[in-house]
Amino acid sequence: METYESIRKWKDEALSSFMNTSISLNKFHDQVMLKVLEVAKGKMKQSTPPCEFTWFITGSGGRFEQGLISDQDHGLIYEISNEENDIYFKELGEEISYGMNCVGYPYCNGNIMSSNPTWRKSVEEWKIQLIEWMKNERWESIRYLQIFYDGRVLYGNTEYLSDLKSVIFHYQLQHPTLLQRFIANVKHIKNVIGPMGQLLVEQHGVYQGCVNLKYSAFLPYVNAVRLLSIKEGIFETSTIDRIDRLKGKDEYKEMLRDCKENFITLTKYRLSLLNAQNYDDTHYLNIKILSKEQKKEIKQILKCGKRLHDEVIELTLAKN
């Protein structure tokens, strides 16, 4: 059996070989995390899981959009709740989170991890949880629904997750105000283009002179495309895959013009941040090192993201 330490060593040594594209990098992250799961399962007192289960990742990992460094975002779904199963998956969830941290995926500040009982439930318990979040008026509930919708199965029964996403889709069909609550949650975005068309960079601190790609560039695309996917019942998680599916519908073709190409270009810029030392470093792009053409390209990507974000909100509100 491998150890977390040996996986960490392999990961650190091999990572640079998978940084040619965002796809190869994310496939590598998947391999690493699956190795962690296997070691975690091997540490359980019970040699085999007591029932079927799904381990899913979410956040940027769920969307297949992780950068060089990524924190943890994952959860567990298991077949049925009883004393034996609850104890086993509690121990497994805690071991997975511990192992992920050992291997180089820091604990999630928001506690979106299998070690947290909120993100570790049986199928029926998850259905109850999702309905509770959809009925609840709290901002956090909508955030959790969005995080769940970005979930991607890394191991186990794939039907559990898709069936649970269907619960969200069918609920919003019967309760159109749910989409309005999603909009309220993502309505405000960080604008980094000034009135004269200049890029507005960080003025102070360690990231002075940089643009935060996560909040100003990635999230307008991610949030807008996710909102349309929830509305249309599209269960793919990658923003690129979601765009492809949505462009199959005539009403979104013009709205999504250039979005796929822009998003792919964004991932390339993030891959260029080779000197990242921690998770936050992977989000900040230093404008000073860009050529005139690159600055123009970044501005165009930012403007397109803002346009998409605003058009999706306007369209969704109009239809509701």
mmCIF file of C-alpha atoms in Angstrom:
data_model
loop_
_atom_site.group_PDB
_atom_site.id
_atom_site.type_symbol
_atom_site.label_atom_id
_atom_site.label_comp_id
_atom_site.label_asym_id
_atom_site.label_seq_id
_atom_site.Cartn_x
_atom_site.Cartn_y
_atom_site.Cartn_z
ATOM 1 C CA MET A 1 0.000 0.000 0.000
ATOM 2 C CA GLU A 2 1.247 3.476 -0.818
ATOM 3 C CA THR A 3 1.474 6.141 1.863
ATOM 4 C CA TYR A 4 0.408 9.766 1.822
ATOM 5 C CA GLU A 5 4.065 10.706 1.996
ATOM 6 C CA SER A 6 4.941 8.660 -1.100
ATOM 7 C CA ILE A 7 1.997 10.142 -2.998
ATOM 8 C CA ARG A 8 3.129 13.640 -2.019
ATOM 9 C CA LYS A 9 6.649 12.908 -3.249
ATOM 10 C CA TRP A 10 5.372 11.516 -6.561
ATOM 11 C CA LYS A 11 2.983 14.462 -6.974
ATOM 12 C CA ASP A 12 5.682 17.080 -6.395
ATOM 13 C CA GLU A 13 8.119 15.361 -8.757
ATOM 14 C CA ALA A 14 5.641 14.662 -11.563
ATOM 15 C CA LEU A 15 3.483 17.815 -11.490
ATOM 16 C CA SER A 16 5.567 19.823 -13.955
ATOM 17 C CA SER A 17 5.136 17.087 -16.579
ATOM 18 C CA PHE A 18 1.374 17.654 -16.656
ATOM 19 C CA MET A 19 1.265 21.436 -16.956
ATOM 20 C CA ASN A 20 1.090 21.687 -20.742
ATOM 21 C CA THR A 21 -2.683 22.122 -20.691
ATOM 22 C CA SER A 22 -5.433 22.603 -18.160
ATOM 23 C CA ILE A 23 -6.879 19.213 -19.183
ATOM 24 C CA SER A 24 -3.667 17.299 -18.498
ATOM 25 C CA LEU A 25 -3.177 19.138 -15.194
ATOM 26 C CA ASN A 26 -6.684 18.299 -14.003
ATOM 27 C CA LYS A 27 -6.375 14.663 -15.042
ATOM 28 C CA PHE A 28 -3.213 14.537 -12.947
ATOM 29 C CA HIS A 29 -5.015 16.044 -9.944
ATOM 30 C CA ASP A 30 -7.676 13.339 -10.373
ATOM 31 C CA GLN A 31 -5.015 10.612 -10.301
ATOM 32 C CA VAL A 32 -3.491 12.021 -7.135
ATOM 33 C CA MET A 33 -6.824 12.297 -5.339
ATOM 34 C CA LEU A 34 -7.854 8.765 -6.300
ATOM 35 C CA LYS A 35 -4.581 7.468 -4.851
ATOM 36 C CA VAL A 36 -5.409 9.314 -1.618
ATOM 37 C CA LEU A 37 -8.832 7.662 -1.540
ATOM 38 C CA GLU A 38 -7.317 4.189 -1.979
ATOM 39 C CA VAL A 39 -4.891 4.743 0.907
ATOM 40 C CA ALA A 40 -7.711 6.126 3.066
ATOM 41 C CA LYS A 41 -9.892 3.068 2.344
ATOM 42 C CA GLY A 42 -6.950 0.822 3.235
ATOM 43 C CA LYS A 43 -6.705 2.436 6.656
ATOM 44 C CA MET A 44 -10.293 1.548 7.594
ATOM 45 C CA LYS A 45 -10.831 -1.234 10.152
ATOM 46 C CA GLN A 46 -13.409 -2.742 7.803
ATOM 47 C CA SER A 47 -11.697 -4.194 4.719
ATOM 48 C CA THR A 48 -14.507 -3.300 2.316
ATOM 49 C CA PRO A 49 -17.098 -0.479 2.411
ATOM 50 C CA PRO A 50 -20.407 -1.640 3.936
ATOM 51 C CA CYS A 51 -22.453 -0.306 1.003
ATOM 52 C CA GLU A 52 -22.197 1.504 -2.325
ATOM 53 C CA PHE A 53 -20.949 5.073 -2.173
ATOM 54 C CA THR A 54 -19.857 8.033 -4.253
ATOM 55 C CA TRP A 55 -16.924 10.299 -3.585
ATOM 56 C CA PHE A 56 -17.349 13.552 -5.469
ATOM 57 C CA ILE A 57 -15.199 16.628 -5.810
ATOM 58 C CA THR A 58 -16.575 20.109 -6.345
ATOM 59 C CA GLY A 59 -15.362 23.692 -6.700
ATOM 60 C CA SER A 60 -12.706 24.131 -9.375
ATOM 61 C CA GLY A 61 -11.918 20.399 -9.171
ATOM 62 C CA GLY A 62 -15.527 19.495 -9.864
ATOM 63 C CA ARG A 63 -15.504 21.840 -12.858
ATOM 64 C CA PHE A 64 -12.203 20.322 -14.083
ATOM 65 C CA GLU A 65 -10.630 23.775 -13.714
ATOM 66 C CA GLN A 66 -8.008 23.386 -11.000
ATOM 67 C CA GLY A 67 -4.817 25.369 -11.210
ATOM 68 C CA LEU A 68 -1.309 24.515 -10.076
ATOM 69 C CA ILE A 69 -2.307 24.551 -6.392
ATOM 70 C CA SER A 70 -5.775 23.709 -5.150
ATOM 71 C CA ASP A 71 -7.481 23.345 -1.809
ATOM 72 C CA GLN A 72 -10.010 20.651 -0.876
ATOM 73 C CA ASP A 73 -13.653 20.591 -1.997
ATOM 74 C CA HIS A 74 -15.318 17.177 -1.781
ATOM 75 C CA GLY A 75 -18.155 15.144 -0.311
ATOM 76 C CA LEU A 76 -19.568 11.636 0.176
ATOM 77 C CA ILE A 77 -22.903 10.079 -0.776
ATOM 78 C CA TYR A 78 -23.673 6.565 0.452
ATOM 79 C CA GLU A 79 -26.513 4.182 -0.206
ATOM 80 C CA ILE A 80 -28.340 4.113 3.115
ATOM 81 C CA SER A 81 -27.956 5.460 6.638
ATOM 82 C CA ASN A 82 -27.611 3.034 9.539
ATOM 83 C CA GLU A 83 -25.260 2.802 12.473
ATOM 84 C CA GLU A 84 -22.633 0.700 10.717
ATOM 85 C CA ASN A 85 -22.611 2.821 7.555
ATOM 86 C CA ASP A 86 -22.640 6.136 9.385
ATOM 87 C CA ILE A 87 -19.631 5.161 11.496
ATOM 88 C CA TYR A 88 -17.667 3.812 8.518
ATOM 89 C CA PHE A 89 -18.179 6.877 6.310
ATOM 90 C CA LYS A 90 -17.512 9.264 9.179
ATOM 91 C CA GLU A 91 -14.117 7.624 9.649
ATOM 92 C CA LEU A 92 -13.481 7.451 5.890
ATOM 93 C CA GLY A 93 -14.443 11.102 5.383
ATOM 94 C CA GLU A 94 -12.111 12.242 8.131
ATOM 95 C CA GLU A 95 -9.285 10.081 6.784
ATOM 96 C CA ILE A 96 -9.743 11.405 3.235
ATOM 97 C CA SER A 97 -9.525 15.024 4.407
ATOM 98 C CA TYR A 98 -6.445 14.253 6.478
ATOM 99 C CA GLY A 99 -4.802 12.419 3.576
ATOM 100 C CA MET A 100 -5.587 15.183 1.080
ATOM 101 C CA ASN A 101 -3.929 17.708 3.376
ATOM 102 C CA CYS A 102 -0.859 15.504 3.762
ATOM 103 C CA VAL A 103 -0.533 15.199 -0.004
ATOM 104 C CA GLY A 104 -0.675 18.955 -0.568
ATOM 105 C CA TYR A 105 -4.342 19.948 -0.836
ATOM 106 C CA PRO A 106 -4.925 22.339 2.090
ATOM 107 C CA TYR A 107 -8.031 22.014 4.231
ATOM 108 C CA CYS A 108 -10.950 24.015 2.823
ATOM 109 C CA ASN A 109 -11.562 27.239 4.768
ATOM 110 C CA GLY A 110 -15.286 26.805 4.138
ATOM 111 C CA ASN A 111 -15.193 23.208 5.439
ATOM 112 C CA ILE A 112 -16.517 21.749 2.172
ATOM 113 C CA MET A 113 -15.011 18.353 2.913
ATOM 114 C CA SER A 114 -16.079 14.764 3.508
ATOM 115 C CA SER A 115 -14.982 15.141 7.135
ATOM 116 C CA ASN A 116 -17.875 17.586 7.622
ATOM 117 C CA PRO A 117 -21.211 15.771 8.239
ATOM 118 C CA THR A 118 -22.957 18.431 6.131
ATOM 119 C CA TRP A 119 -21.076 17.079 3.105
ATOM 120 C CA ARG A 120 -21.282 13.405 4.067
ATOM 121 C CA LYS A 121 -24.766 11.860 3.905
ATOM 122 C CA SER A 122 -26.842 8.974 2.631
ATOM 123 C CA VAL A 123 -28.847 9.465 -0.576
ATOM 124 C CA GLU A 124 -32.088 10.162 1.299
ATOM 125 C CA GLU A 125 -30.374 12.493 3.740
ATOM 126 C CA TRP A 126 -28.899 14.415 0.823
ATOM 127 C CA LYS A 127 -32.355 14.845 -0.736
ATOM 128 C CA ILE A 128 -33.644 16.287 2.521
ATOM 129 C CA GLN A 129 -30.604 18.544 2.778
ATOM 130 C CA LEU A 130 -30.981 19.906 -0.766
ATOM 131 C CA ILE A 131 -34.678 20.677 -0.281
ATOM 132 C CA GLU A 132 -33.879 22.398 3.004
ATOM 133 C CA TRP A 133 -31.254 24.554 1.273
ATOM 134 C CA MET A 134 -33.699 25.421 -1.517
ATOM 135 C CA LYS A 135 -36.403 26.432 0.952
ATOM 136 C CA ASN A 136 -34.018 28.296 3.221
ATOM 137 C CA GLU A 137 -33.583 32.049 2.715
ATOM 138 C CA ARG A 138 -29.985 32.211 3.919
ATOM 139 C CA TRP A 139 -27.224 33.321 1.560
ATOM 140 C CA GLU A 140 -25.107 30.324 2.573
ATOM 141 C CA SER A 141 -27.800 27.879 1.457
ATOM 142 C CA ILE A 142 -27.693 29.133 -2.135
ATOM 143 C CA ARG A 143 -23.900 29.072 -2.066
ATOM 144 C CA TYR A 144 -23.975 25.438 -0.938
ATOM 145 C CA LEU A 145 -26.419 24.544 -3.733
ATOM 146 C CA GLN A 146 -24.088 26.059 -6.311
ATOM 147 C CA ILE A 147 -21.144 24.175 -4.848
ATOM 148 C CA PHE A 148 -23.119 20.929 -4.916
ATOM 149 C CA TYR A 149 -24.185 21.494 -8.529
ATOM 150 C CA ASP A 150 -20.510 21.703 -9.524
ATOM 151 C CA GLY A 151 -19.917 18.248 -8.022
ATOM 152 C CA ARG A 152 -18.235 15.628 -10.225
ATOM 153 C CA VAL A 153 -17.988 11.931 -9.347
ATOM 154 C CA LEU A 154 -14.396 10.846 -8.897
ATOM 155 C CA TYR A 155 -15.177 7.395 -7.516
ATOM 156 C CA GLY A 156 -18.218 5.185 -7.123
ATOM 157 C CA ASN A 157 -21.850 5.196 -8.208
ATOM 158 C CA THR A 158 -22.395 8.026 -10.717
ATOM 159 C CA GLU A 159 -26.196 7.843 -10.525
ATOM 160 C CA TYR A 160 -26.357 9.097 -6.932
ATOM 161 C CA LEU A 161 -25.035 12.529 -7.864
ATOM 162 C CA SER A 162 -27.039 12.933 -11.078
ATOM 163 C CA ASP A 163 -30.255 11.889 -9.305
ATOM 164 C CA LEU A 164 -29.626 14.488 -6.614
ATOM 165 C CA LYS A 165 -28.949 17.213 -9.181
ATOM 166 C CA SER A 166 -32.317 16.278 -10.717
ATOM 167 C CA VAL A 167 -33.901 17.219 -7.388
ATOM 168 C CA ILE A 168 -32.538 20.760 -7.796
ATOM 169 C CA PHE A 169 -33.610 20.992 -11.444
ATOM 170 C CA HIS A 170 -37.192 19.842 -10.839
ATOM 171 C CA TYR A 171 -37.589 22.006 -7.737
ATOM 172 C CA GLN A 172 -36.612 25.173 -9.601
ATOM 173 C CA LEU A 173 -39.124 24.341 -12.349
ATOM 174 C CA GLN A 174 -41.869 24.397 -9.718
ATOM 175 C CA HIS A 175 -40.391 27.338 -7.795
ATOM 176 C CA PRO A 176 -39.078 29.966 -10.280
ATOM 177 C CA THR A 177 -38.078 32.296 -7.455
ATOM 178 C CA LEU A 178 -35.193 29.937 -6.694
ATOM 179 C CA LEU A 179 -33.365 31.217 -9.790
ATOM 180 C CA GLN A 180 -33.818 34.773 -8.518
ATOM 181 C CA ARG A 181 -32.112 33.754 -5.300
ATOM 182 C CA PHE A 182 -29.250 32.279 -7.312
ATOM 183 C CA ILE A 183 -28.973 35.614 -9.137
ATOM 184 C CA ALA A 184 -28.874 37.584 -5.897
ATOM 185 C CA ASN A 185 -26.019 35.367 -4.742
ATOM 186 C CA VAL A 186 -23.816 36.035 -7.790
ATOM 187 C CA LYS A 187 -25.057 39.478 -8.859
ATOM 188 C CA HIS A 188 -22.038 41.461 -7.734
ATOM 189 C CA ILE A 189 -18.741 40.932 -9.510
ATOM 190 C CA LYS A 190 -15.394 42.664 -9.152
ATOM 191 C CA ASN A 191 -15.028 45.229 -11.949
ATOM 192 C CA VAL A 192 -11.391 45.741 -12.941
ATOM 193 C CA ILE A 193 -11.845 47.930 -16.015
ATOM 194 C CA GLY A 194 -11.923 51.666 -15.291
ATOM 195 C CA PRO A 195 -13.983 54.388 -17.027
ATOM 196 C CA MET A 196 -11.089 55.111 -19.394
ATOM 197 C CA GLY A 197 -10.685 51.440 -20.293
ATOM 198 C CA GLN A 198 -7.694 50.945 -18.020
ATOM 199 C CA LEU A 199 -7.114 47.806 -15.968
ATOM 200 C CA LEU A 200 -7.724 48.428 -12.265
ATOM 201 C CA VAL A 201 -5.037 46.505 -10.393
ATOM 202 C CA GLU A 202 -4.473 45.818 -6.705
ATOM 203 C CA GLN A 203 -3.011 48.976 -5.150
ATOM 204 C CA HIS A 204 -1.531 47.584 -1.954
ATOM 205 C CA GLY A 205 -0.096 44.450 -0.402
ATOM 206 C CA VAL A 206 1.760 41.482 -1.774
ATOM 207 C CA TYR A 207 -0.328 41.445 -4.978
ATOM 208 C CA GLN A 208 0.139 45.095 -5.822
ATOM 209 C CA GLY A 209 -0.032 45.606 -9.597
ATOM 210 C CA CYS A 210 -1.974 42.358 -10.142
ATOM 211 C CA VAL A 211 -5.480 41.473 -11.311
ATOM 212 C CA ASN A 212 -7.392 38.803 -9.392
ATOM 213 C CA LEU A 213 -8.303 36.367 -12.158
ATOM 214 C CA LYS A 214 -10.580 34.292 -9.935
ATOM 215 C CA TYR A 215 -13.031 37.026 -8.977
ATOM 216 C CA SER A 216 -12.776 39.401 -11.934
ATOM 217 C CA ALA A 217 -12.341 36.949 -14.815
ATOM 218 C CA PHE A 218 -13.261 33.339 -13.998
ATOM 219 C CA LEU A 219 -16.316 33.828 -11.786
ATOM 220 C CA PRO A 220 -18.382 35.941 -14.223
ATOM 221 C CA TYR A 221 -18.154 33.106 -16.755
ATOM 222 C CA VAL A 222 -18.490 30.280 -14.208
ATOM 223 C CA ASN A 223 -21.481 31.784 -12.381
ATOM 224 C CA ALA A 224 -23.378 32.826 -15.506
ATOM 225 C CA VAL A 225 -22.924 29.492 -17.261
ATOM 226 C CA ARG A 226 -23.803 27.552 -14.092
ATOM 227 C CA LEU A 227 -27.015 29.556 -13.689
ATOM 228 C CA LEU A 228 -28.103 28.704 -17.238
ATOM 229 C CA SER A 229 -27.152 25.054 -16.645
ATOM 230 C CA ILE A 230 -29.324 24.851 -13.526
ATOM 231 C CA LYS A 231 -32.178 26.454 -15.450
ATOM 232 C CA GLU A 232 -31.827 23.983 -18.343
ATOM 233 C CA GLY A 233 -31.033 20.854 -16.303
ATOM 234 C CA ILE A 234 -27.518 20.417 -17.677
ATOM 235 C CA PHE A 235 -25.519 18.238 -15.288
ATOM 236 C CA GLU A 236 -22.054 18.545 -16.853
ATOM 237 C CA THR A 237 -19.733 20.416 -14.530
ATOM 238 C CA SER A 238 -16.955 21.817 -16.712
ATOM 239 C CA THR A 239 -17.710 25.383 -17.815
ATOM 240 C CA ILE A 240 -16.495 24.468 -21.307
ATOM 241 C CA ASP A 241 -18.793 21.413 -21.492
ATOM 242 C CA ARG A 242 -21.680 23.472 -20.189
ATOM 243 C CA ILE A 243 -21.089 26.129 -22.855
ATOM 244 C CA ASP A 244 -21.047 23.454 -25.568
ATOM 245 C CA ARG A 245 -24.365 22.053 -24.353
ATOM 246 C CA LEU A 246 -25.979 25.478 -24.025
ATOM 247 C CA LYS A 247 -24.858 26.580 -27.485
ATOM 248 C CA GLY A 248 -26.944 23.708 -28.827
ATOM 249 C CA LYS A 249 -29.962 25.846 -27.911
ATOM 250 C CA ASP A 250 -30.679 28.697 -30.329
ATOM 251 C CA GLU A 251 -31.546 31.217 -27.612
ATOM 252 C CA TYR A 252 -28.022 31.062 -26.157
ATOM 253 C CA LYS A 253 -25.850 30.959 -29.292
ATOM 254 C CA GLU A 254 -25.381 34.715 -29.611
ATOM 255 C CA MET A 255 -25.105 35.258 -25.868
ATOM 256 C CA LEU A 256 -22.266 32.719 -25.615
ATOM 257 C CA ARG A 257 -20.306 33.988 -28.609
ATOM 258 C CA ASP A 258 -16.539 33.912 -27.988
ATOM 259 C CA CYS A 259 -17.100 32.654 -24.419
ATOM 260 C CA LYS A 260 -15.549 29.223 -24.916
ATOM 261 C CA GLU A 261 -12.439 30.636 -26.574
ATOM 262 C CA ASN A 262 -12.086 33.320 -23.898
ATOM 263 C CA PHE A 263 -12.408 30.821 -21.087
ATOM 264 C CA ILE A 264 -9.812 28.510 -22.599
ATOM 265 C CA THR A 265 -7.450 31.479 -22.928
ATOM 266 C CA LEU A 266 -8.046 32.330 -19.259
ATOM 267 C CA THR A 267 -6.953 28.857 -18.196
ATOM 268 C CA LYS A 268 -3.749 29.336 -20.193
ATOM 269 C CA TYR A 269 -2.981 32.569 -18.361
ATOM 270 C CA ARG A 270 -3.481 30.816 -15.034
ATOM 271 C CA LEU A 271 -1.151 28.019 -16.107
ATOM 272 C CA SER A 272 1.490 30.689 -16.735
ATOM 273 C CA LEU A 273 1.647 31.397 -12.991
ATOM 274 C CA LEU A 274 4.467 28.903 -12.503
ATOM 275 C CA ASN A 275 5.964 30.605 -9.458
ATOM 276 C CA ALA A 276 2.884 30.189 -7.285
ATOM 277 C CA GLN A 277 3.854 29.278 -3.732
ATOM 278 C CA ASN A 278 0.370 28.986 -2.258
ATOM 279 C CA TYR A 279 -3.292 28.771 -3.232
ATOM 280 C CA ASP A 280 -3.848 32.552 -3.406
ATOM 281 C CA ASP A 281 -0.860 33.016 -5.715
ATOM 282 C CA THR A 282 -2.636 31.000 -8.424
ATOM 283 C CA HIS A 283 -5.306 33.713 -8.777
ATOM 284 C CA TYR A 284 -3.221 36.846 -9.326
ATOM 285 C CA LEU A 285 -1.818 37.911 -12.700
ATOM 286 C CA ASN A 286 0.843 40.620 -12.729
ATOM 287 C CA ILE A 287 -0.119 43.064 -15.460
ATOM 288 C CA LYS A 288 3.382 44.521 -15.691
ATOM 289 C CA ILE A 289 4.775 41.356 -17.251
ATOM 290 C CA LEU A 290 2.189 41.317 -20.062
ATOM 291 C CA SER A 291 2.793 42.612 -23.567
ATOM 292 C CA LYS A 292 0.550 45.270 -25.106
ATOM 293 C CA GLU A 293 -1.290 42.561 -27.061
ATOM 294 C CA GLN A 294 -1.774 40.431 -23.947
ATOM 295 C CA LYS A 295 -3.205 43.375 -22.001
ATOM 296 C CA LYS A 296 -5.642 43.979 -24.837
ATOM 297 C CA GLU A 297 -6.585 40.290 -24.797
ATOM 298 C CA ILE A 298 -7.183 40.277 -21.034
ATOM 299 C CA LYS A 299 -9.371 43.382 -21.312
ATOM 300 C CA GLN A 300 -11.456 41.728 -24.016
ATOM 301 C CA ILE A 301 -11.893 38.581 -21.890
ATOM 302 C CA LEU A 302 -12.958 40.675 -18.902
ATOM 303 C CA LYS A 303 -15.441 42.709 -20.959
ATOM 304 C CA CYS A 304 -16.946 39.572 -22.487
ATOM 305 C CA GLY A 305 -17.332 37.991 -19.029
ATOM 306 C CA LYS A 306 -19.067 41.089 -17.681
ATOM 307 C CA ARG A 307 -21.384 41.209 -20.721
ATOM 308 C CA LEU A 308 -22.287 37.528 -20.339
ATOM 309 C CA HIS A 309 -22.877 37.913 -16.615
ATOM 310 C CA ASP A 310 -25.215 40.890 -17.119
ATOM 311 C CA GLU A 311 -27.115 39.328 -20.036
ATOM 312 C CA VAL A 312 -27.748 36.066 -18.192
ATOM 313 C CA ILE A 313 -29.087 37.925 -15.162
ATOM 314 C CA GLU A 314 -31.297 40.145 -17.327
ATOM 315 C CA LEU A 315 -32.645 37.168 -19.292
ATOM 316 C CA THR A 316 -33.339 35.079 -16.196
ATOM 317 C CA LEU A 317 -35.108 37.878 -14.363
ATOM 318 C CA ALA A 318 -37.213 38.671 -17.437
ATOM 319 C CA LYS A 319 -38.380 35.065 -17.773
ATOM 320 C CA ASN A 320 -39.219 34.799 -14.070
#
